[in-house]
Amino acid sequence: MTNKTPFSLEGKHILVTGASSGIGLSICRAIAASGGKVTGTARRSELLDNMVRELGRNRASFIEADLSLDAGIEKVTAAVPEINGLVYAAGISKLVPLKFIKRQQLEEIMNINYFSMVLLLAQLVRQKKIVKNTYSSIVLISSVAQQIGTKSSLLYTGSKGAMSAAGRVMANELSLQKIRVNTIEPGMVQTAMASEMEDILSKETVEQDKRQYPLGYGTPEDVANAAVFLLSDASKWMTGRSLTLDGGRYSLLD
Amino acid sequence: MDKNQFLQSFAEQFDDVDPSSITTDTKFKDLEEWSSMVALMVIAMVDENYNKKITGADLREANTIGELYDRLNSRS
């Protein structure tokens, strides 16, 4: 008989939102590589289908849904089997200075980054889709942005601050069922979403920012590996907390 | 798009630059106050006033305010 490492996800079924690209997609891969099963959800079924093909149908499945709509949340909640964990990696960002912010932009970002996260978890808990008393784990992909105050990032930073705060409340409520809730707060991670933002900033601004990361910018895999730890029983004593992954950017000073 | 209106709205994004010193020939990226924050304000201003998107390429390739105006104005 071999002893299973507590870092393994064997026997665990995890739901991942934002699974079609970036950090979400990397997390799907890492879950499968760690022995778990993954159900990915996102709006773009073609990309989700690619993910399932890559990981294999015995390891992966997908539910096409727009989580910004109540119908999308209902669809996911109804279709997903009992799960041992969830990673909320769906998210969008837009850089807008304060004086240009309008209700519509705020609602668009808060809707997918925050409201949908809360509403999806509310339904999953209500319908008892998250297995209790087995250290099931919810991981919210927040951002180190919510610890600081980067110019023009209010839309995104506000939504991630709300997410991180909500994570602590949910951790407390769900602790009765031994369901854990933690957040990961990454710094700049090289994804298509980051490239889109970098494109409108000058090369010098981006280079200057990069230089301030002692270990450089992160990769989606860096975040995915931390997510695997938080999903696994190796972190079974951890809840209501946040893991900052920023290559030393905000804690190591010259 | 009205060129003078565009110029005025562009100049409004600066706090320390005298608006009367800004013309369509001004090389905006050489202004001391030019920064990624001002760039984002110009992007937001154009989005709000003209419903057009300034891209990274627009900011990289246009040198003067007039060149930026021409690039945007040529788009439907």
mmCIF file of C-alpha atoms in Angstrom:
data_model
loop_
_atom_site.group_PDB
_atom_site.id
_atom_site.type_symbol
_atom_site.label_atom_id
_atom_site.label_comp_id
_atom_site.label_asym_id
_atom_site.label_seq_id
_atom_site.Cartn_x
_atom_site.Cartn_y
_atom_site.Cartn_z
ATOM 1 C CA MET A 1 0.000 0.000 0.000
ATOM 2 C CA THR A 2 1.343 3.385 -0.940
ATOM 3 C CA ASN A 3 0.737 6.421 1.176
ATOM 4 C CA LYS A 4 -0.885 9.212 -0.766
ATOM 5 C CA THR A 5 0.831 12.568 -0.377
ATOM 6 C CA PRO A 6 -1.511 15.195 1.115
ATOM 7 C CA PHE A 7 -0.556 17.421 -1.824
ATOM 8 C CA SER A 8 -2.378 15.080 -4.212
ATOM 9 C CA LEU A 9 -5.844 15.902 -5.522
ATOM 10 C CA GLU A 10 -6.684 12.258 -6.129
ATOM 11 C CA GLY A 11 -10.370 11.627 -5.454
ATOM 12 C CA LYS A 12 -11.227 15.309 -5.606
ATOM 13 C CA HIS A 13 -13.507 16.929 -8.152
ATOM 14 C CA ILE A 14 -12.929 20.662 -8.615
ATOM 15 C CA LEU A 15 -15.014 23.297 -10.394
ATOM 16 C CA VAL A 16 -12.981 26.048 -12.071
ATOM 17 C CA THR A 17 -14.514 29.264 -13.408
ATOM 18 C CA GLY A 18 -12.722 31.278 -16.069
ATOM 19 C CA ALA A 19 -11.360 27.952 -17.279
ATOM 20 C CA SER A 20 -10.937 28.837 -20.945
ATOM 21 C CA SER A 21 -7.753 30.895 -20.689
ATOM 22 C CA GLY A 22 -5.043 32.417 -18.528
ATOM 23 C CA ILE A 23 -4.828 31.498 -14.866
ATOM 24 C CA GLY A 24 -8.076 29.484 -14.943
ATOM 25 C CA LEU A 25 -6.840 27.239 -17.748
ATOM 26 C CA SER A 26 -3.510 26.687 -16.007
ATOM 27 C CA ILE A 27 -5.366 25.695 -12.860
ATOM 28 C CA CYS A 28 -7.383 23.087 -14.814
ATOM 29 C CA ARG A 29 -4.122 21.597 -16.088
ATOM 30 C CA ALA A 30 -2.545 21.592 -12.623
ATOM 31 C CA ILE A 31 -5.582 19.899 -11.061
ATOM 32 C CA ALA A 32 -5.475 17.113 -13.655
ATOM 33 C CA ALA A 33 -1.706 16.748 -13.260
ATOM 34 C CA SER A 34 -2.180 16.424 -9.491
ATOM 35 C CA GLY A 35 -4.620 13.533 -9.879
ATOM 36 C CA GLY A 36 -7.889 15.435 -9.540
ATOM 37 C CA LYS A 37 -10.902 15.774 -11.790
ATOM 38 C CA VAL A 38 -11.872 19.159 -13.117
ATOM 39 C CA THR A 39 -15.034 20.724 -14.507
ATOM 40 C CA GLY A 40 -14.299 24.003 -16.208
ATOM 41 C CA THR A 41 -16.785 26.736 -16.912
ATOM 42 C CA ALA A 42 -16.530 29.818 -19.137
ATOM 43 C CA ARG A 43 -18.385 31.519 -21.976
ATOM 44 C CA ARG A 44 -16.261 30.225 -24.859
ATOM 45 C CA SER A 45 -17.148 26.559 -25.428
ATOM 46 C CA GLU A 46 -14.582 26.097 -28.191
ATOM 47 C CA LEU A 47 -11.727 26.871 -25.800
ATOM 48 C CA LEU A 48 -13.286 24.736 -23.077
ATOM 49 C CA ASP A 49 -13.548 21.867 -25.538
ATOM 50 C CA ASN A 50 -9.826 22.226 -26.292
ATOM 51 C CA MET A 51 -9.103 22.060 -22.572
ATOM 52 C CA VAL A 52 -11.112 18.849 -22.178
ATOM 53 C CA ARG A 53 -9.424 17.271 -25.185
ATOM 54 C CA GLU A 54 -6.008 18.177 -23.848
ATOM 55 C CA LEU A 55 -6.665 16.780 -20.367
ATOM 56 C CA GLY A 56 -8.817 13.824 -21.409
ATOM 57 C CA ARG A 57 -12.481 13.107 -20.793
ATOM 58 C CA ASN A 58 -11.760 10.909 -17.773
ATOM 59 C CA ARG A 59 -10.117 13.892 -16.082
ATOM 60 C CA ALA A 60 -11.964 16.910 -17.433
ATOM 61 C CA SER A 61 -15.394 18.147 -18.468
ATOM 62 C CA PHE A 62 -16.913 21.540 -19.137
ATOM 63 C CA ILE A 63 -20.085 23.562 -18.719
ATOM 64 C CA GLU A 64 -20.516 26.493 -21.087
ATOM 65 C CA ALA A 65 -22.090 29.350 -19.126
ATOM 66 C CA ASP A 66 -22.104 33.112 -18.776
ATOM 67 C CA LEU A 67 -21.739 33.659 -15.039
ATOM 68 C CA SER A 68 -22.651 37.321 -15.348
ATOM 69 C CA LEU A 69 -26.247 36.130 -15.800
ATOM 70 C CA ASP A 70 -28.388 34.396 -13.181
ATOM 71 C CA ALA A 71 -29.294 31.816 -15.837
ATOM 72 C CA GLY A 72 -25.595 30.968 -16.205
ATOM 73 C CA ILE A 73 -25.190 30.479 -12.473
ATOM 74 C CA GLU A 74 -28.301 28.281 -12.357
ATOM 75 C CA LYS A 75 -26.984 26.238 -15.270
ATOM 76 C CA VAL A 76 -23.636 25.577 -13.592
ATOM 77 C CA THR A 77 -25.184 24.801 -10.220
ATOM 78 C CA ALA A 78 -27.612 22.335 -11.761
ATOM 79 C CA ALA A 79 -25.087 20.633 -14.039
ATOM 80 C CA VAL A 80 -22.090 20.283 -11.746
ATOM 81 C CA PRO A 81 -21.773 17.061 -9.714
ATOM 82 C CA GLU A 82 -20.871 17.159 -6.013
ATOM 83 C CA ILE A 83 -17.534 18.912 -5.748
ATOM 84 C CA ASN A 84 -14.643 18.942 -3.283
ATOM 85 C CA GLY A 85 -13.502 22.369 -4.278
ATOM 86 C CA LEU A 86 -13.909 25.399 -6.460
ATOM 87 C CA VAL A 87 -11.537 27.921 -7.950
ATOM 88 C CA TYR A 88 -13.062 31.249 -8.938
ATOM 89 C CA ALA A 89 -10.698 32.504 -11.622
ATOM 90 C CA ALA A 90 -13.208 34.344 -13.823
ATOM 91 C CA GLY A 91 -12.327 37.999 -13.968
ATOM 92 C CA ILE A 92 -11.919 41.070 -16.106
ATOM 93 C CA SER A 93 -9.957 44.285 -15.763
ATOM 94 C CA LYS A 94 -10.013 47.781 -17.188
ATOM 95 C CA LEU A 95 -7.781 50.714 -16.365
ATOM 96 C CA VAL A 96 -9.842 53.883 -15.947
ATOM 97 C CA PRO A 97 -8.851 56.977 -13.945
ATOM 98 C CA LEU A 98 -11.336 57.944 -11.214
ATOM 99 C CA LYS A 99 -12.886 60.951 -12.925
ATOM 100 C CA PHE A 100 -13.983 58.886 -15.942
ATOM 101 C CA ILE A 101 -15.639 56.088 -14.004
ATOM 102 C CA LYS A 102 -19.327 55.579 -14.765
ATOM 103 C CA ARG A 103 -21.898 53.270 -13.219
ATOM 104 C CA GLN A 104 -21.958 51.030 -16.277
ATOM 105 C CA GLN A 105 -18.223 50.233 -16.097
ATOM 106 C CA LEU A 106 -18.402 49.651 -12.350
ATOM 107 C CA GLU A 107 -21.333 47.305 -12.767
ATOM 108 C CA GLU A 108 -19.665 45.391 -15.591
ATOM 109 C CA ILE A 109 -16.532 44.646 -13.552
ATOM 110 C CA MET A 110 -18.245 44.134 -10.194
ATOM 111 C CA ASN A 111 -20.721 41.818 -11.867
ATOM 112 C CA ILE A 112 -18.224 39.230 -13.086
ATOM 113 C CA ASN A 113 -15.425 39.745 -10.534
ATOM 114 C CA TYR A 114 -17.608 39.942 -7.437
ATOM 115 C CA PHE A 115 -21.393 39.541 -7.743
ATOM 116 C CA SER A 116 -21.160 36.313 -9.760
ATOM 117 C CA MET A 117 -18.613 34.867 -7.351
ATOM 118 C CA VAL A 118 -20.925 35.496 -4.387
ATOM 119 C CA LEU A 119 -24.049 34.319 -6.190
ATOM 120 C CA LEU A 120 -22.445 31.144 -7.547
ATOM 121 C CA LEU A 121 -21.166 30.181 -4.108
ATOM 122 C CA ALA A 122 -24.527 31.006 -2.544
ATOM 123 C CA GLN A 123 -26.257 28.584 -4.907
ATOM 124 C CA LEU A 124 -23.623 25.851 -4.610
ATOM 125 C CA VAL A 125 -23.867 25.983 -0.820
ATOM 126 C CA ARG A 126 -27.661 26.185 -0.787
ATOM 127 C CA GLN A 127 -27.924 23.144 -3.050
ATOM 128 C CA LYS A 128 -25.312 21.282 -1.016
ATOM 129 C CA LYS A 129 -23.043 20.766 -3.982
ATOM 130 C CA ILE A 130 -19.865 21.188 -1.941
ATOM 131 C CA VAL A 131 -19.007 18.054 0.033
ATOM 132 C CA LYS A 132 -18.842 18.794 3.775
ATOM 133 C CA ASN A 133 -16.513 17.512 6.498
ATOM 134 C CA THR A 134 -13.790 16.444 4.057
ATOM 135 C CA TYR A 135 -11.765 19.665 3.945
ATOM 136 C CA SER A 136 -13.382 20.816 0.721
ATOM 137 C CA SER A 137 -11.693 23.995 -0.402
ATOM 138 C CA ILE A 138 -12.746 27.160 -2.158
ATOM 139 C CA VAL A 139 -10.000 29.259 -3.723
ATOM 140 C CA LEU A 140 -10.703 32.795 -4.904
ATOM 141 C CA ILE A 141 -8.245 34.366 -7.342
ATOM 142 C CA SER A 142 -8.025 37.906 -5.998
ATOM 143 C CA SER A 143 -5.076 40.251 -6.559
ATOM 144 C CA VAL A 144 -2.245 41.895 -4.671
ATOM 145 C CA ALA A 145 -3.764 45.042 -6.171
ATOM 146 C CA GLN A 146 -6.311 44.991 -3.355
ATOM 147 C CA GLN A 147 -3.492 45.474 -0.790
ATOM 148 C CA ILE A 148 -2.218 48.648 -2.457
ATOM 149 C CA GLY A 149 -3.552 51.526 -4.559
ATOM 150 C CA THR A 150 -2.264 51.467 -8.117
ATOM 151 C CA LYS A 151 -3.373 54.500 -10.147
ATOM 152 C CA SER A 152 -6.261 53.933 -12.562
ATOM 153 C CA SER A 153 -6.949 50.451 -11.192
ATOM 154 C CA LEU A 154 -9.997 51.367 -9.097
ATOM 155 C CA LEU A 155 -12.522 49.259 -11.013
ATOM 156 C CA TYR A 156 -10.415 46.126 -10.669
ATOM 157 C CA THR A 157 -8.938 46.852 -7.237
ATOM 158 C CA GLY A 158 -12.338 47.580 -5.694
ATOM 159 C CA SER A 159 -13.757 44.331 -7.033
ATOM 160 C CA LYS A 160 -10.810 42.306 -5.711
ATOM 161 C CA GLY A 161 -10.968 44.027 -2.325
ATOM 162 C CA ALA A 162 -14.617 43.042 -2.105
ATOM 163 C CA MET A 163 -13.718 39.486 -3.104
ATOM 164 C CA SER A 164 -10.997 39.131 -0.484
ATOM 165 C CA ALA A 165 -13.229 40.541 2.255
ATOM 166 C CA ALA A 166 -16.123 38.272 1.256
ATOM 167 C CA GLY A 167 -13.756 35.293 1.351
ATOM 168 C CA ARG A 168 -13.176 35.802 5.069
ATOM 169 C CA VAL A 169 -16.904 35.953 5.813
ATOM 170 C CA MET A 170 -17.602 32.836 3.770
ATOM 171 C CA ALA A 171 -14.696 31.050 5.473
ATOM 172 C CA ASN A 172 -16.286 31.740 8.818
ATOM 173 C CA GLU A 173 -19.788 30.662 7.771
ATOM 174 C CA LEU A 174 -18.634 27.522 5.975
ATOM 175 C CA SER A 175 -16.242 26.453 8.726
ATOM 176 C CA LEU A 176 -19.244 24.764 10.344
ATOM 177 C CA GLN A 177 -19.124 22.291 7.460
ATOM 178 C CA LYS A 178 -15.321 22.210 7.463
ATOM 179 C CA ILE A 179 -15.355 23.833 4.023
ATOM 180 C CA ARG A 180 -12.342 26.128 3.689
ATOM 181 C CA VAL A 181 -12.137 29.429 1.807
ATOM 182 C CA ASN A 182 -8.848 31.112 0.961
ATOM 183 C CA THR A 183 -7.711 33.688 -1.566
ATOM 184 C CA ILE A 184 -4.627 33.944 -3.732
ATOM 185 C CA GLU A 185 -3.444 37.493 -4.318
ATOM 186 C CA PRO A 186 -1.025 37.469 -7.238
ATOM 187 C CA GLY A 187 0.983 40.352 -8.598
ATOM 188 C CA MET A 188 1.467 40.790 -12.339
ATOM 189 C CA VAL A 189 1.044 37.460 -14.112
ATOM 190 C CA GLN A 190 1.812 37.117 -17.775
ATOM 191 C CA THR A 191 -1.550 36.357 -19.438
ATOM 192 C CA ALA A 192 -3.504 37.659 -22.418
ATOM 193 C CA MET A 193 -5.403 39.941 -20.013
ATOM 194 C CA ALA A 194 -2.125 41.441 -18.780
ATOM 195 C CA SER A 195 -0.800 41.863 -22.333
ATOM 196 C CA GLU A 196 -3.947 43.771 -23.233
ATOM 197 C CA MET A 197 -3.280 46.215 -20.403
ATOM 198 C CA GLU A 198 0.419 46.424 -21.174
ATOM 199 C CA ASP A 199 -0.374 47.334 -24.746
ATOM 200 C CA ILE A 200 -1.851 50.692 -23.765
ATOM 201 C CA LEU A 201 0.942 51.513 -21.329
ATOM 202 C CA SER A 202 4.305 52.611 -22.704
ATOM 203 C CA LYS A 203 7.101 50.074 -22.999
ATOM 204 C CA GLU A 204 9.105 52.056 -20.442
ATOM 205 C CA THR A 205 6.265 51.921 -17.899
ATOM 206 C CA VAL A 206 6.020 48.150 -18.265
ATOM 207 C CA GLU A 207 9.805 47.645 -18.122
ATOM 208 C CA GLN A 208 10.029 49.850 -15.045
ATOM 209 C CA ASP A 209 7.285 47.851 -13.341
ATOM 210 C CA LYS A 210 8.912 44.548 -14.258
ATOM 211 C CA ARG A 211 12.204 45.657 -12.732
ATOM 212 C CA GLN A 212 10.471 46.135 -9.393
ATOM 213 C CA TYR A 213 9.718 42.410 -9.161
ATOM 214 C CA PRO A 214 12.829 40.761 -7.615
ATOM 215 C CA LEU A 215 11.742 37.421 -9.138
ATOM 216 C CA GLY A 216 10.190 38.963 -12.261
ATOM 217 C CA TYR A 217 6.565 38.705 -13.342
ATOM 218 C CA GLY A 218 4.693 35.526 -12.487
ATOM 219 C CA THR A 219 3.372 32.829 -14.793
ATOM 220 C CA PRO A 220 -0.118 31.288 -14.705
ATOM 221 C CA GLU A 221 1.575 28.056 -13.535
ATOM 222 C CA ASP A 222 2.943 29.837 -10.457
ATOM 223 C CA VAL A 223 -0.611 30.683 -9.430
ATOM 224 C CA ALA A 224 -1.939 27.242 -10.400
ATOM 225 C CA ASN A 225 0.566 25.457 -8.160
ATOM 226 C CA ALA A 226 -0.488 27.566 -5.188
ATOM 227 C CA ALA A 227 -4.123 26.785 -6.016
ATOM 228 C CA VAL A 228 -3.347 23.044 -5.951
ATOM 229 C CA PHE A 229 -1.849 23.442 -2.486
ATOM 230 C CA LEU A 230 -4.950 25.289 -1.250
ATOM 231 C CA LEU A 231 -7.278 22.698 -2.829
ATOM 232 C CA SER A 232 -5.357 19.775 -1.341
ATOM 233 C CA ASP A 233 -5.508 18.356 2.168
ATOM 234 C CA ALA A 234 -1.976 19.670 2.687
ATOM 235 C CA SER A 235 -3.596 23.007 3.568
ATOM 236 C CA LYS A 236 -6.417 21.561 5.693
ATOM 237 C CA TRP A 237 -5.646 23.869 8.638
ATOM 238 C CA MET A 238 -5.779 27.006 6.503
ATOM 239 C CA THR A 239 -8.944 29.032 6.018
ATOM 240 C CA GLY A 240 -9.963 32.675 5.781
ATOM 241 C CA ARG A 241 -6.461 33.586 4.674
ATOM 242 C CA SER A 242 -4.672 34.908 1.672
ATOM 243 C CA LEU A 243 -1.535 33.792 -0.135
ATOM 244 C CA THR A 244 0.326 36.679 -1.725
ATOM 245 C CA LEU A 245 2.350 35.672 -4.782
ATOM 246 C CA ASP A 246 4.241 38.662 -6.097
ATOM 247 C CA GLY A 247 7.842 37.622 -6.658
ATOM 248 C CA GLY A 248 8.811 39.813 -3.704
ATOM 249 C CA ARG A 249 7.421 42.976 -5.300
ATOM 250 C CA TYR A 250 5.694 44.467 -2.272
ATOM 251 C CA SER A 251 7.670 43.056 0.637
ATOM 252 C CA LEU A 252 11.312 43.120 -0.415
ATOM 253 C CA LEU A 253 12.790 46.599 -0.468
ATOM 254 C CA ASP A 254 16.275 47.667 -1.472
ATOM 255 C CA MET B 1 -14.597 65.009 -34.738
ATOM 256 C CA ASP B 2 -13.786 68.684 -34.320
ATOM 257 C CA LYS B 3 -10.052 69.268 -34.228
ATOM 258 C CA ASN B 4 -10.135 72.252 -31.877
ATOM 259 C CA GLN B 5 -12.537 70.549 -29.515
ATOM 260 C CA PHE B 6 -10.258 67.491 -29.493
ATOM 261 C CA LEU B 7 -7.251 69.683 -28.732
ATOM 262 C CA GLN B 8 -9.069 71.404 -25.882
ATOM 263 C CA SER B 9 -10.259 68.111 -24.368
ATOM 264 C CA PHE B 10 -6.741 66.704 -24.712
ATOM 265 C CA ALA B 11 -5.254 69.736 -22.928
ATOM 266 C CA GLU B 12 -7.819 69.407 -20.110
ATOM 267 C CA GLN B 13 -6.245 66.119 -19.041
ATOM 268 C CA PHE B 14 -3.162 67.950 -17.778
ATOM 269 C CA ASP B 15 -3.049 69.758 -14.440
ATOM 270 C CA ASP B 16 0.195 71.692 -14.754
ATOM 271 C CA VAL B 17 0.428 72.366 -18.469
ATOM 272 C CA ASP B 18 -0.923 75.746 -19.684
ATOM 273 C CA PRO B 19 -3.663 74.799 -22.189
ATOM 274 C CA SER B 20 -2.760 77.759 -24.403
ATOM 275 C CA SER B 21 0.751 76.334 -24.849
ATOM 276 C CA ILE B 22 -0.665 73.151 -26.420
ATOM 277 C CA THR B 23 -1.197 72.997 -30.186
ATOM 278 C CA THR B 24 -1.792 70.203 -32.652
ATOM 279 C CA ASP B 25 1.985 70.232 -33.289
ATOM 280 C CA THR B 26 2.803 69.561 -29.642
ATOM 281 C CA LYS B 27 4.755 66.360 -29.178
ATOM 282 C CA PHE B 28 2.634 65.195 -26.286
ATOM 283 C CA LYS B 29 4.918 62.411 -25.080
ATOM 284 C CA ASP B 30 7.684 64.995 -24.554
ATOM 285 C CA LEU B 31 5.572 67.002 -22.095
ATOM 286 C CA GLU B 32 6.944 66.702 -18.591
ATOM 287 C CA GLU B 33 3.532 65.820 -17.169
ATOM 288 C CA TRP B 34 2.891 63.035 -19.714
ATOM 289 C CA SER B 35 2.565 59.708 -17.882
ATOM 290 C CA SER B 36 0.718 56.411 -18.129
ATOM 291 C CA MET B 37 -1.992 58.006 -15.964
ATOM 292 C CA VAL B 38 -2.458 60.929 -18.375
ATOM 293 C CA ALA B 39 -2.413 58.456 -21.272
ATOM 294 C CA LEU B 40 -5.253 56.525 -19.623
ATOM 295 C CA MET B 41 -7.181 59.771 -19.132
ATOM 296 C CA VAL B 42 -6.803 60.599 -22.823
ATOM 297 C CA ILE B 43 -7.972 57.073 -23.700
ATOM 298 C CA ALA B 44 -11.004 57.465 -21.426
ATOM 299 C CA MET B 45 -11.741 60.969 -22.776
ATOM 300 C CA VAL B 46 -11.745 59.736 -26.386
ATOM 301 C CA ASP B 47 -13.897 56.768 -25.449
ATOM 302 C CA GLU B 48 -16.386 59.018 -23.648
ATOM 303 C CA ASN B 49 -16.508 61.915 -26.125
ATOM 304 C CA TYR B 50 -16.072 60.107 -29.448
ATOM 305 C CA ASN B 51 -16.856 56.469 -28.675
ATOM 306 C CA LYS B 52 -13.507 55.492 -30.223
ATOM 307 C CA LYS B 53 -10.764 53.283 -28.825
ATOM 308 C CA ILE B 54 -7.174 54.520 -28.661
ATOM 309 C CA THR B 55 -4.851 51.548 -29.028
ATOM 310 C CA GLY B 56 -1.311 51.048 -27.831
ATOM 311 C CA ALA B 57 -0.187 51.421 -31.438
ATOM 312 C CA ASP B 58 -1.925 54.829 -31.685
ATOM 313 C CA LEU B 59 0.033 56.096 -28.704
ATOM 314 C CA ARG B 60 3.307 54.595 -29.893
ATOM 315 C CA GLU B 61 3.075 55.787 -33.473
ATOM 316 C CA ALA B 62 1.518 59.234 -33.130
ATOM 317 C CA ASN B 63 4.033 61.876 -32.090
ATOM 318 C CA THR B 64 1.945 65.037 -32.130
ATOM 319 C CA ILE B 65 -1.592 65.649 -30.940
ATOM 320 C CA GLY B 66 -2.526 66.367 -34.564
ATOM 321 C CA GLU B 67 -1.205 62.961 -35.665
ATOM 322 C CA LEU B 68 -3.238 61.260 -32.952
ATOM 323 C CA TYR B 69 -6.318 63.214 -34.059
ATOM 324 C CA ASP B 70 -5.774 62.176 -37.689
ATOM 325 C CA ARG B 71 -5.452 58.506 -36.772
ATOM 326 C CA LEU B 72 -8.699 58.598 -34.800
ATOM 327 C CA ASN B 73 -10.558 60.758 -37.280
ATOM 328 C CA SER B 74 -9.780 58.373 -40.128
ATOM 329 C CA ARG B 75 -11.668 55.629 -38.305
ATOM 330 C CA SER B 76 -15.410 55.281 -38.603
#
